[in-house]
Tab-separated table of C-alpha atoms in Angstrom:
chain	number	residue	atom	x	y	z
A	1	MET	CA	57.982	2.253	9.157
A	2	LEU	CA	57.297	3.990	5.852
A	3	LEU	CA	57.003	0.599	4.134
A	4	ARG	CA	54.449	-0.545	6.720
A	5	ILE	CA	52.358	2.587	6.160
A	6	LEU	CA	52.491	2.117	2.399
A	7	GLN	CA	51.400	-1.512	2.805
A	8	ARG	CA	48.409	-0.440	4.897
A	9	VAL	CA	47.437	2.183	2.332
A	10	ALA	CA	47.662	-0.415	-0.423
A	11	ILE	CA	45.517	-2.891	1.513
A	12	ALA	CA	42.919	-0.204	2.216
A	13	ALA	CA	42.878	0.774	-1.451
A	14	LEU	CA	42.330	-2.839	-2.483
A	15	ALA	CA	39.504	-3.185	0.028
A	16	LEU	CA	37.832	-0.075	-1.340
A	17	ALA	CA	38.261	-1.301	-4.882
A	18	GLY	CA	36.718	-4.625	-3.898
A	19	ALA	CA	33.777	-2.890	-2.276
A	20	ALA	CA	33.264	-0.702	-5.322
A	21	GLY	CA	33.444	-3.716	-7.591
A	22	ALA	CA	31.114	-5.793	-5.451
A	23	HIS	CA	28.143	-4.269	-7.272
A	24	ALA	CA	29.758	-4.076	-10.696
A	25	GLY	CA	27.880	-7.203	-11.761
A	26	TYR	CA	24.718	-6.490	-9.795
A	27	PRO	CA	22.589	-8.464	-9.645
A	28	ASP	CA	24.397	-11.787	-9.787
A	29	LYS	CA	22.127	-13.840	-7.526
A	30	ALA	CA	18.491	-14.126	-6.480
A	31	ILE	CA	16.714	-11.078	-5.047
A	32	THR	CA	14.200	-11.491	-2.227
A	33	LEU	CA	11.118	-9.298	-2.613
A	34	VAL	CA	9.363	-8.904	0.736
A	35	ILE	CA	5.608	-8.376	0.362
A	36	PRO	CA	4.205	-7.568	3.831
A	37	VAL	CA	0.720	-9.031	3.285
A	38	ALA	CA	-0.829	-12.489	3.257
A	39	ALA	CA	-0.551	-14.656	0.156
A	40	GLY	CA	-3.467	-14.131	-2.211
A	41	ASP	CA	-4.062	-10.513	-1.225
A	42	ALA	CA	-4.312	-8.064	-4.134
A	43	THR	CA	-0.982	-6.511	-3.113
A	44	ASP	CA	0.607	-9.953	-3.120
A	45	ILE	CA	-0.736	-10.763	-6.583
A	46	ALA	CA	0.460	-7.418	-7.962
A	47	GLY	CA	3.861	-7.952	-6.355
A	48	ARG	CA	4.210	-11.370	-7.966
A	49	VAL	CA	3.350	-9.956	-11.380
A	50	MET	CA	6.040	-7.306	-10.883
A	51	ALA	CA	8.531	-9.891	-9.589
A	52	ASP	CA	8.066	-12.053	-12.691
A	53	GLU	CA	8.807	-9.133	-14.994
A	54	LEU	CA	11.749	-7.877	-12.933
A	55	ALA	CA	13.282	-11.349	-12.993
A	56	ARG	CA	13.003	-11.378	-16.773
A	57	LEU	CA	14.694	-7.973	-17.050
A	58	LEU	CA	17.396	-8.515	-14.434
A	59	LYS	CA	18.077	-12.120	-15.478
A	60	VAL	CA	18.082	-13.381	-11.875
A	61	PRO	CA	15.252	-14.881	-9.803
A	62	VAL	CA	13.145	-12.357	-7.902
A	63	LEU	CA	11.588	-14.382	-5.112
A	64	PRO	CA	8.427	-13.040	-3.413
A	65	LEU	CA	8.379	-13.563	0.342
A	66	ASN	CA	5.123	-12.925	2.192
A	67	ALA	CA	5.738	-11.356	5.604
A	68	PRO	CA	2.336	-10.278	6.982
A	69	GLY	CA	1.789	-8.894	10.449
A	70	ALA	CA	0.850	-5.625	12.142
A	71	GLY	CA	-0.690	-4.253	8.961
A	72	GLY	CA	2.550	-4.451	6.993
A	73	LEU	CA	4.779	-2.995	9.702
A	74	MET	CA	6.592	-6.260	10.444
A	75	GLY	CA	7.585	-7.002	6.866
A	76	ALA	CA	8.611	-3.427	6.174
A	77	GLY	CA	10.633	-3.369	9.380
A	78	THR	CA	12.479	-6.501	8.282
A	79	VAL	CA	13.583	-4.829	5.054
A	80	ALA	CA	14.613	-1.648	6.875
A	81	LYS	CA	17.104	-3.755	8.865
A	82	ALA	CA	18.228	-5.947	5.948
A	83	ALA	CA	21.669	-5.921	4.342
A	84	LYS	CA	22.228	-2.875	2.160
A	85	ASP	CA	23.347	-4.926	-0.825
A	86	GLY	CA	20.248	-4.719	-3.013
A	87	TYR	CA	19.267	-8.348	-2.567
A	88	THR	CA	16.377	-7.674	-0.185
A	89	LEU	CA	13.687	-5.319	-1.467
A	90	LEU	CA	10.241	-4.239	-0.303
A	91	PHE	CA	7.027	-4.067	-2.318
A	92	THR	CA	4.415	-2.499	-0.099
A	93	ILE	CA	1.134	-0.693	0.169
A	94	ASN	CA	1.118	2.914	1.392
A	95	ALA	CA	-0.479	2.063	4.754
A	96	SER	CA	2.770	0.654	6.133
A	97	LEU	CA	4.477	3.984	5.401
A	98	THR	CA	1.763	6.460	6.367
A	99	ALA	CA	-1.549	5.654	8.080
A	100	ASN	CA	-0.556	2.489	9.948
A	101	ARG	CA	2.782	3.821	11.098
A	102	ILE	CA	1.080	6.939	12.483
A	103	LEU	CA	-1.852	5.038	14.003
A	104	ASN	CA	0.453	2.431	15.600
A	105	PRO	CA	3.788	4.151	16.274
A	106	GLN	CA	4.676	1.628	18.975
A	107	ALA	CA	4.637	-1.178	16.392
A	108	ALA	CA	6.729	0.641	13.776
A	109	SER	CA	10.481	0.139	14.051
A	110	TYR	CA	11.396	2.443	11.167
A	111	ASP	CA	10.982	5.881	9.644
A	112	PRO	CA	9.985	5.532	5.969
A	113	LEU	CA	11.727	8.794	5.086
A	114	VAL	CA	14.994	7.726	6.717
A	115	ASP	CA	15.252	3.938	6.659
A	116	PHE	CA	14.355	3.206	3.031
A	117	THR	CA	15.644	4.119	-0.405
A	118	PRO	CA	12.606	4.762	-2.638
A	119	LEU	CA	12.796	3.003	-6.000
A	120	GLY	CA	9.480	3.939	-7.580
A	121	LEU	CA	5.718	4.045	-7.156
A	122	THR	CA	4.092	1.613	-9.576
A	123	THR	CA	0.308	1.468	-9.322
A	124	ARG	CA	-2.819	2.825	-7.672
A	125	THR	CA	-6.251	1.454	-6.894
A	126	PRO	CA	-9.263	3.124	-5.261
A	127	MET	CA	-10.371	2.278	-1.740
A	128	VAL	CA	-14.089	1.466	-1.763
A	129	ILE	CA	-16.792	1.009	0.857
A	130	ALA	CA	-19.207	-1.646	-0.356
A	131	VAL	CA	-22.439	-3.090	1.008
A	132	ARG	CA	-24.509	-6.068	-0.059
A	133	GLY	CA	-26.631	-5.658	-3.155
A	134	ASP	CA	-29.751	-6.345	-1.083
A	135	ALA	CA	-28.797	-4.031	1.810
A	136	PRO	CA	-31.500	-1.637	3.069
A	137	PHE	CA	-29.109	1.283	2.439
A	138	ARG	CA	-28.268	2.004	-1.186
A	139	ASN	CA	-25.854	4.920	-0.734
A	140	LEU	CA	-23.664	6.618	1.864
A	141	SER	CA	-26.426	8.960	3.003
A	142	GLU	CA	-28.724	6.027	3.777
A	143	LEU	CA	-25.910	4.120	5.503
A	144	ALA	CA	-25.168	7.177	7.669
A	145	ALA	CA	-28.854	7.547	8.554
A	146	HIS	CA	-28.991	3.865	9.532
A	147	ALA	CA	-25.829	4.259	11.633
A	148	LYS	CA	-27.277	7.262	13.472
A	149	LYS	CA	-30.336	5.214	14.402
A	150	ASN	CA	-28.106	2.302	15.454
A	151	PRO	CA	-24.937	3.850	16.940
A	152	GLY	CA	-22.064	1.403	17.176
A	153	LYS	CA	-24.035	-1.360	15.473
A	154	VAL	CA	-22.947	-0.748	11.893
A	155	ASN	CA	-19.897	-2.946	11.362
A	156	LEU	CA	-17.495	-2.273	8.509
A	157	GLY	CA	-14.862	-4.901	7.813
A	158	THR	CA	-11.302	-4.077	6.774
A	159	ALA	CA	-8.102	-5.921	5.891
A	160	GLY	CA	-6.849	-5.261	9.427
A	161	THR	CA	-6.000	-2.689	12.055
A	162	GLY	CA	-3.856	0.130	10.719
A	163	THR	CA	-4.726	-0.467	7.077
A	164	ILE	CA	-6.045	2.177	4.696
A	165	GLY	CA	-9.434	0.508	5.215
A	166	ASP	CA	-9.189	1.155	8.955
A	167	PHE	CA	-8.445	4.801	8.257
A	168	THR	CA	-11.311	4.883	5.721
A	169	VAL	CA	-13.796	3.898	8.420
A	170	GLN	CA	-12.427	6.647	10.674
A	171	ILE	CA	-12.771	9.269	7.940
A	172	VAL	CA	-16.325	8.255	7.035
A	173	GLY	CA	-17.401	8.154	10.676
A	174	ALA	CA	-15.931	11.590	11.346
A	175	GLN	CA	-17.285	13.177	8.182
A	176	THR	CA	-20.812	11.789	8.568
A	177	GLY	CA	-20.990	12.241	12.335
A	178	THR	CA	-21.707	8.554	12.898
A	179	GLN	CA	-20.355	5.888	15.220
A	180	LEU	CA	-19.116	3.103	12.967
A	181	THR	CA	-17.423	-0.058	14.210
A	182	MET	CA	-14.286	-1.155	12.377
A	183	VAL	CA	-13.958	-4.946	12.264
A	184	PRO	CA	-10.400	-6.044	11.387
A	185	PHE	CA	-9.890	-9.244	9.406
A	186	LYS	CA	-6.687	-11.008	8.391
A	187	GLY	CA	-6.756	-9.601	4.889
A	188	GLY	CA	-9.278	-7.988	2.589
A	189	ALA	CA	-10.665	-11.223	1.122
A	190	PRO	CA	-12.007	-12.515	4.483
A	191	SER	CA	-13.687	-9.143	5.015
A	192	VAL	CA	-15.452	-9.424	1.658
A	193	ALA	CA	-16.494	-13.002	2.475
A	194	ALA	CA	-17.943	-11.857	5.807
A	195	LEU	CA	-19.980	-9.199	4.020
A	196	GLN	CA	-21.271	-11.727	1.519
A	197	GLY	CA	-22.264	-13.972	4.410
A	198	GLY	CA	-24.213	-11.175	6.081
A	199	HIS	CA	-21.957	-11.024	9.143
A	200	ILE	CA	-21.104	-7.321	8.700
A	201	GLU	CA	-22.899	-4.364	7.133
A	202	GLY	CA	-20.093	-3.247	4.838
A	203	THR	CA	-16.437	-3.547	3.939
A	204	ALA	CA	-13.695	-1.009	3.205
A	205	VAL	CA	-11.160	-2.627	0.895
A	206	ALA	CA	-9.302	-2.050	-2.364
A	207	LEU	CA	-11.389	-2.083	-5.522
A	208	GLY	CA	-9.611	-5.128	-6.915
A	209	LEU	CA	-11.150	-7.367	-4.259
A	210	LEU	CA	-14.640	-6.139	-5.116
A	211	ALA	CA	-14.654	-5.807	-8.907
A	212	GLY	CA	-16.270	-9.148	-9.730
A	213	HIS	CA	-18.881	-8.804	-6.996
A	214	LEU	CA	-19.727	-5.253	-8.067
A	215	LYS	CA	-20.173	-6.346	-11.676
A	216	SER	CA	-22.489	-9.188	-10.664
A	217	GLY	CA	-24.577	-6.929	-8.418
A	218	ALA	CA	-23.882	-9.075	-5.356
A	219	LEU	CA	-22.223	-6.040	-3.764
A	220	ARG	CA	-22.708	-2.306	-4.269
A	221	GLY	CA	-20.022	0.359	-3.948
A	222	ILE	CA	-21.298	3.442	-2.133
A	223	VAL	CA	-18.175	5.614	-1.921
A	224	ALA	CA	-14.612	5.470	-3.263
A	225	SER	CA	-11.351	7.344	-2.799
A	226	SER	CA	-11.346	8.256	-6.497
A	227	ARG	CA	-13.516	7.761	-9.555
A	228	SER	CA	-12.923	4.495	-11.383
A	229	PRO	CA	-13.378	4.284	-15.168
A	230	GLU	CA	-14.618	0.745	-14.619
A	231	PHE	CA	-17.208	1.782	-12.011
A	232	PRO	CA	-17.963	5.460	-12.735
A	233	SER	CA	-21.173	5.483	-10.702
A	234	ILE	CA	-19.332	5.118	-7.368
A	235	PRO	CA	-18.895	8.668	-5.992
A	236	THR	CA	-16.108	10.122	-3.884
A	237	MET	CA	-16.653	11.874	-0.556
A	238	THR	CA	-16.163	15.287	-2.145
A	239	ASP	CA	-18.613	14.351	-4.907
A	240	LEU	CA	-21.146	13.907	-2.106
A	241	GLY	CA	-20.340	17.260	-0.514
A	242	TYR	CA	-17.951	16.203	2.237
A	243	ALA	CA	-14.736	18.072	2.958
A	244	GLN	CA	-12.331	15.131	3.168
A	245	ASN	CA	-11.816	12.473	0.524
A	246	LEU	CA	-10.767	8.941	1.381
A	247	LEU	CA	-7.171	7.864	0.936
A	248	GLY	CA	-6.502	5.626	-2.032
A	249	VAL	CA	-4.116	2.710	-2.225
A	250	TRP	CA	-0.754	2.810	-3.969
A	251	LEU	CA	2.052	0.298	-4.263
A	252	ALA	CA	5.772	0.984	-4.420
A	253	PHE	CA	9.257	-0.540	-4.315
A	254	PHE	CA	11.905	0.269	-1.719
A	255	ALA	CA	15.391	-0.874	-0.750
A	256	PRO	CA	17.000	-0.434	2.656
A	257	SER	CA	18.541	2.995	3.146
A	258	GLY	CA	22.203	3.063	2.235
A	259	VAL	CA	22.232	0.823	-0.838
A	260	SER	CA	24.917	1.834	-3.298
A	261	PRO	CA	24.294	4.042	-6.341
A	262	GLU	CA	25.328	1.065	-8.497
A	263	VAL	CA	22.299	-0.828	-7.181
A	264	THR	CA	19.800	1.986	-7.649
A	265	ARG	CA	21.131	2.660	-11.149
A	266	VAL	CA	20.045	-0.874	-12.039
A	267	LEU	CA	16.804	-1.105	-10.075
A	268	VAL	CA	15.172	2.272	-10.727
A	269	PRO	CA	15.051	2.003	-14.542
A	270	ALA	CA	14.090	-1.679	-14.342
A	271	ILE	CA	11.157	-0.866	-12.055
A	272	GLU	CA	10.128	2.007	-14.315
A	273	LYS	CA	10.133	-0.318	-17.311
A	274	VAL	CA	8.006	-2.907	-15.520
A	275	ALA	CA	5.627	-0.298	-14.104
A	276	THR	CA	4.977	1.224	-17.529
A	277	ASP	CA	4.764	-2.022	-19.518
A	278	PRO	CA	1.350	-2.383	-21.262
A	279	ALA	CA	1.502	-6.165	-20.827
A	280	VAL	CA	1.880	-5.719	-17.070
A	281	ALA	CA	-1.004	-3.232	-17.092
A	282	ALA	CA	-3.213	-5.842	-18.745
A	283	ARG	CA	-2.344	-8.426	-16.094
A	284	LEU	CA	-3.035	-5.951	-13.280
A	285	ALA	CA	-6.308	-4.661	-14.747
A	286	THR	CA	-8.153	-7.686	-13.363
A	287	LEU	CA	-7.180	-6.499	-9.871
A	288	GLY	CA	-8.642	-3.047	-10.413
A	289	VAL	CA	-5.083	-1.714	-10.321
A	290	VAL	CA	-4.015	1.141	-12.591
A	291	GLN	CA	-0.440	1.925	-13.620
A	292	ASP	CA	0.809	5.298	-12.405
A	293	TYR	CA	4.585	5.167	-12.330
A	294	GLN	CA	6.255	7.841	-10.211
A	295	PRO	CA	10.051	8.164	-9.844
A	296	PRO	CA	11.785	8.032	-6.446
A	297	GLN	CA	11.649	11.780	-5.768
A	298	ASN	CA	7.895	11.887	-6.459
A	299	LEU	CA	7.387	8.840	-4.254
A	300	LEU	CA	9.101	10.613	-1.360
A	301	ALA	CA	6.878	13.655	-1.895
A	302	GLU	CA	3.804	11.405	-1.909
A	303	ILE	CA	4.763	9.861	1.423
A	304	ARG	CA	5.325	13.270	3.016
A	305	ALA	CA	2.017	14.638	1.701
A	306	GLU	CA	0.021	11.603	2.821
A	307	GLN	CA	1.604	11.599	6.268
A	308	LYS	CA	0.537	15.223	6.638
A	309	VAL	CA	-3.061	14.409	5.649
A	310	VAL	CA	-3.221	11.511	8.106
A	311	GLU	CA	-1.786	13.582	10.953
A	312	GLU	CA	-4.178	16.472	10.295
A	313	ILE	CA	-7.232	14.209	10.295
A	314	LEU	CA	-6.146	12.394	13.451
A	315	ARG	CA	-5.842	15.692	15.311
A	316	LYS	CA	-9.643	15.907	15.202
A	317	PRO	CA	-10.873	12.306	14.885
A	318	ALA	CA	-14.294	13.068	16.296
A	319	ALA	CA	-14.921	16.168	14.210
A	320	ALA	CA	-17.722	15.711	11.707
A	321	GLU	CA	-16.774	18.519	9.398
A	322	GLY	CA	-18.281	19.230	6.023
A	323	ILE	CA	-21.296	16.974	6.500
A	324	ALA	CA	-23.334	16.751	3.316
A	325	LYS	CA	-26.576	18.617	3.517
């Protein structure tokens, strides 16, 4: 009897040792990086740049996998349910963790504060509302005046329902006291194309999708979530006298909750190195993306703070507070 007990203890000890050693050589095979947007989107391009550099550092392939749908909720949900072995990671925009999850709770199968292990925030880019260069409204005040004369007839395109662009339209409508129509597209690029074709009055997308068109004068930025060194003339909402600024866009890495410390000890410093690499910054600059590395604890704080902002604004979606005089 005693021998049998000792045998069981020995077997259990070996199993634990095997489990502990399973990550000793991590990573020893390809890592899948889920990017929950369509191929060619600015987030996708940034994710592929990061994947290339991570693969070089980790000495294993890091394979981007596009998993669009429900404004990023489907891809993020897939990672939340993935094996906790560090071989399936998420590179996502903030909308799938904050605005979209709150706007569409029925479509979200996860809690970002519970179901993911944060690995690091990497970059930011402003959200911008742009109009055509030949539009009859040259700034936000003129767009708001036009919208008040034509309620419900000013259409602003976005990258889809539940995106930061969707929330941008809600904020601008509430702050200016106007009825704006959000037109969801399957990605930011189609929204920009629709604006260029004259099918909508404006678009609310990340700066990277607009940079070339803004430089050429084909499009004009009328408000942004933050000042851009590249386009300093585009004001923020608070610059214009409104109480609520727009939400910007940030990108970050996550693993499923429950990955081992051995995995995070490898991934966190690798992601920090990639996210602070000047060569990576140069590659991302063409997307209007700026490096702003934040460690896991700061990333968690960012999610909590942004969720609070979204929830507070949605409590009074029709309130036009702080309208510029």
